[in-house]
Short mmCIF file of C-alpha atoms in Angstrom, two decimals:
data_model
loop_
_atom_site.label_atom_id
_atom_site.label_comp_id
_atom_site.label_asym_id
_atom_site.label_seq_id
_atom_site.Cartn_x
_atom_site.Cartn_y
_atom_site.Cartn_z
CA SER M 1 14.02 -30.54 7.97
CA LYS M 2 13.92 -34.12 6.74
CA VAL M 3 14.89 -36.79 9.22
CA THR M 4 15.16 -40.32 7.85
CA VAL M 5 14.84 -43.13 10.33
CA ASP M 6 14.97 -46.80 9.34
CA SER M 7 13.82 -46.08 5.77
CA MET M 8 11.04 -43.81 7.09
CA VAL M 9 10.92 -40.01 6.97
CA ARG M 10 9.71 -38.14 10.02
CA VAL M 11 7.07 -35.63 8.93
CA GLU M 12 5.29 -32.76 10.67
CA ALA M 13 1.76 -31.49 10.17
CA LYS M 14 0.02 -28.45 11.64
CA THR M 15 -3.66 -28.32 12.50
CA ALA M 16 -5.88 -25.33 11.77
CA ASP M 17 -5.33 -24.07 15.34
CA GLY M 18 -1.54 -24.21 14.91
CA LYS M 19 -0.74 -27.34 16.86
CA LYS M 20 2.17 -29.35 15.45
CA TYR M 21 2.15 -33.16 15.24
CA MET M 22 4.79 -35.65 14.03
CA GLY M 23 4.53 -38.94 12.22
CA PHE M 24 6.49 -41.11 9.77
CA ILE M 25 6.09 -41.95 6.08
CA ASP M 26 7.81 -44.74 4.13
CA ALA M 27 10.74 -43.10 2.33
CA ALA M 28 10.43 -45.35 -0.75
CA THR M 29 6.70 -45.30 -1.31
CA GLY M 30 5.54 -42.12 0.44
CA ARG M 31 2.90 -44.17 2.27
CA VAL M 32 1.96 -42.81 5.74
CA VAL M 33 3.13 -45.33 8.34
CA ILE M 34 2.39 -43.30 11.52
CA GLU M 35 -0.19 -40.53 11.08
CA PRO M 36 1.02 -37.07 12.15
CA ASP M 37 -2.18 -36.53 14.10
CA ARG M 38 -1.49 -37.23 17.79
CA TYR M 39 2.26 -37.29 18.61
CA ILE M 40 3.91 -33.98 19.49
CA ALA M 41 7.44 -35.45 19.83
CA PHE M 42 9.49 -38.65 19.75
CA ASN M 43 12.39 -39.46 22.10
CA ARG M 44 15.87 -39.29 20.66
CA SER M 45 18.02 -42.37 21.02
CA ILE M 46 20.45 -42.73 23.91
CA ALA M 47 23.35 -42.56 21.46
CA GLY M 48 22.06 -39.20 20.21
CA LYS M 49 21.52 -40.54 16.71
CA GLY M 50 18.26 -38.72 16.25
CA PHE M 51 14.76 -40.19 16.39
CA ASN M 52 15.74 -43.82 16.11
CA PHE M 53 13.58 -46.84 16.62
CA THR M 54 15.25 -49.56 18.71
CA LYS M 55 16.49 -52.66 16.87
CA ASP M 56 13.25 -54.28 18.09
CA GLY M 57 11.31 -51.52 16.32
CA TYR M 58 10.08 -49.39 19.24
CA ILE M 59 10.08 -45.66 19.80
CA ILE M 60 8.77 -43.48 22.63
CA ALA M 61 6.07 -41.05 21.48
CA HIS M 62 4.79 -37.97 23.34
CA MET M 63 1.13 -37.00 23.31
CA ALA M 64 -0.33 -33.82 24.85
CA ASP M 65 -1.12 -35.55 28.18
CA LYS M 66 1.01 -38.69 28.32
CA VAL M 67 3.89 -40.66 26.82
CA VAL M 68 3.53 -44.07 25.15
CA MET M 69 5.80 -46.63 23.43
CA ILE M 70 4.82 -47.56 19.89
CA ASN M 71 6.19 -49.87 17.19
CA LYS M 72 7.09 -49.09 13.56
CA THR M 73 3.50 -49.52 12.41
CA GLY M 74 2.21 -47.03 14.98
CA GLN M 75 0.61 -49.68 17.21
CA VAL M 76 0.70 -48.57 20.86
CA ILE M 77 2.73 -51.18 22.79
CA LEU M 78 2.78 -49.56 26.22
CA ASP M 79 0.23 -47.02 27.52
CA ASN M 80 -0.16 -46.68 31.28
CA GLY M 81 -0.62 -42.91 31.45
CA TYR M 82 3.08 -42.19 32.02
CA LYS M 83 4.30 -38.58 32.08
CA ALA M 84 7.76 -39.62 30.85
CA LEU M 85 9.48 -42.75 29.52
CA GLY M 86 13.08 -43.46 28.63
CA PHE M 87 14.95 -46.54 27.43
CA TYR M 88 17.40 -47.48 30.15
CA ASN M 89 20.88 -47.58 28.59
CA ASP M 90 21.31 -50.81 26.67
CA CYS M 91 18.91 -52.99 28.61
CA ARG M 92 15.38 -53.87 27.61
CA ILE M 93 13.90 -51.93 30.51
CA LEU M 94 12.40 -48.45 30.74
CA LYS M 95 12.57 -45.70 33.32
CA ALA M 96 9.09 -44.25 33.76
CA ALA M 97 7.47 -41.32 35.57
CA ASN M 98 3.95 -41.77 36.85
CA ALA M 99 1.19 -39.15 37.18
CA GLU M 100 2.78 -37.82 40.39
CA TRP M 101 6.19 -37.57 38.64
CA LYS M 102 7.64 -40.32 40.82
CA VAL M 103 10.08 -42.52 38.87
CA GLY M 104 10.39 -46.30 38.68
CA ILE M 105 11.56 -48.99 36.31
CA ILE M 106 9.28 -51.13 34.10
CA ASP M 107 9.71 -53.72 31.36
CA TYR M 108 8.25 -53.43 27.87
CA GLN M 109 5.00 -55.05 29.06
CA GLY M 110 4.53 -52.44 31.79
CA ASN M 111 5.46 -54.79 34.68
CA VAL M 112 6.94 -52.76 37.54
CA LEU M 113 10.51 -53.91 38.23
CA GLU M 114 11.35 -51.03 40.61
CA PRO M 115 8.60 -49.14 42.49
CA PHE M 116 7.77 -45.52 41.67
CA VAL M 117 9.61 -44.02 44.65
CA HIS M 118 12.50 -42.17 43.04
CA ASN M 119 12.57 -38.40 42.44
CA SER M 120 14.19 -38.24 38.99
CA PHE M 121 15.55 -40.21 36.06
CA GLN M 122 19.05 -39.14 37.17
CA SER M 123 18.77 -40.19 40.84
CA LYS M 124 21.56 -42.41 42.21
CA SER M 125 18.97 -44.69 43.84
CA LEU M 126 17.35 -45.34 40.44
CA SER M 127 20.77 -46.09 38.93
CA LYS M 128 21.50 -48.57 41.74
CA ALA M 129 18.11 -50.26 41.14
CA ALA M 130 18.80 -50.50 37.40
CA ASN M 131 22.16 -52.17 38.07
CA ARG M 132 20.46 -54.66 40.42
CA ILE M 133 17.75 -55.42 37.86
CA SER M 134 20.34 -55.86 35.13
CA LYS M 135 22.22 -58.37 37.27
CA GLU M 136 18.97 -60.22 38.08
CA LYS M 137 18.34 -60.52 34.34
CA GLY M 138 21.75 -62.05 33.78
CA GLY M 139 23.88 -58.92 33.51
CA VAL M 140 24.10 -59.20 29.73
CA LYS M 141 24.18 -55.84 27.95
CA VAL M 142 21.81 -55.80 25.01
CA GLU M 143 22.41 -53.57 22.03
CA ILE M 144 19.05 -51.89 21.41
CA TRP M 145 20.14 -49.22 18.87
#
């Protein structure tokens, strides 16, 4: 199934031992942009539009043992050994789960804005913290998709 994202086509490749990896090729030229050799999945956008990159050109990519944020060229932007990452609504912050599956909030540089003390991405305490952080940053909603 072809999925086109920002003029790139998501592709899948299987290794000899049957493992499946995903990457992206340029739809116009067929040039490989992100090799399908290490990412097992990409996060879907909040709006449910498929595997979208943010307007800034970032996507969350899952590896076998961790989750990272990469840009449209495949460069890893954020890699702190997180077990899960998610863009937080329409702010430029991320919810993140550490190795112990405790959840906190970070910015795109990995700076901790809310400590890793919450139990889930859906916890009310995390939502309250995100609202506080949003207000501290000026309360302006940013369209990231």
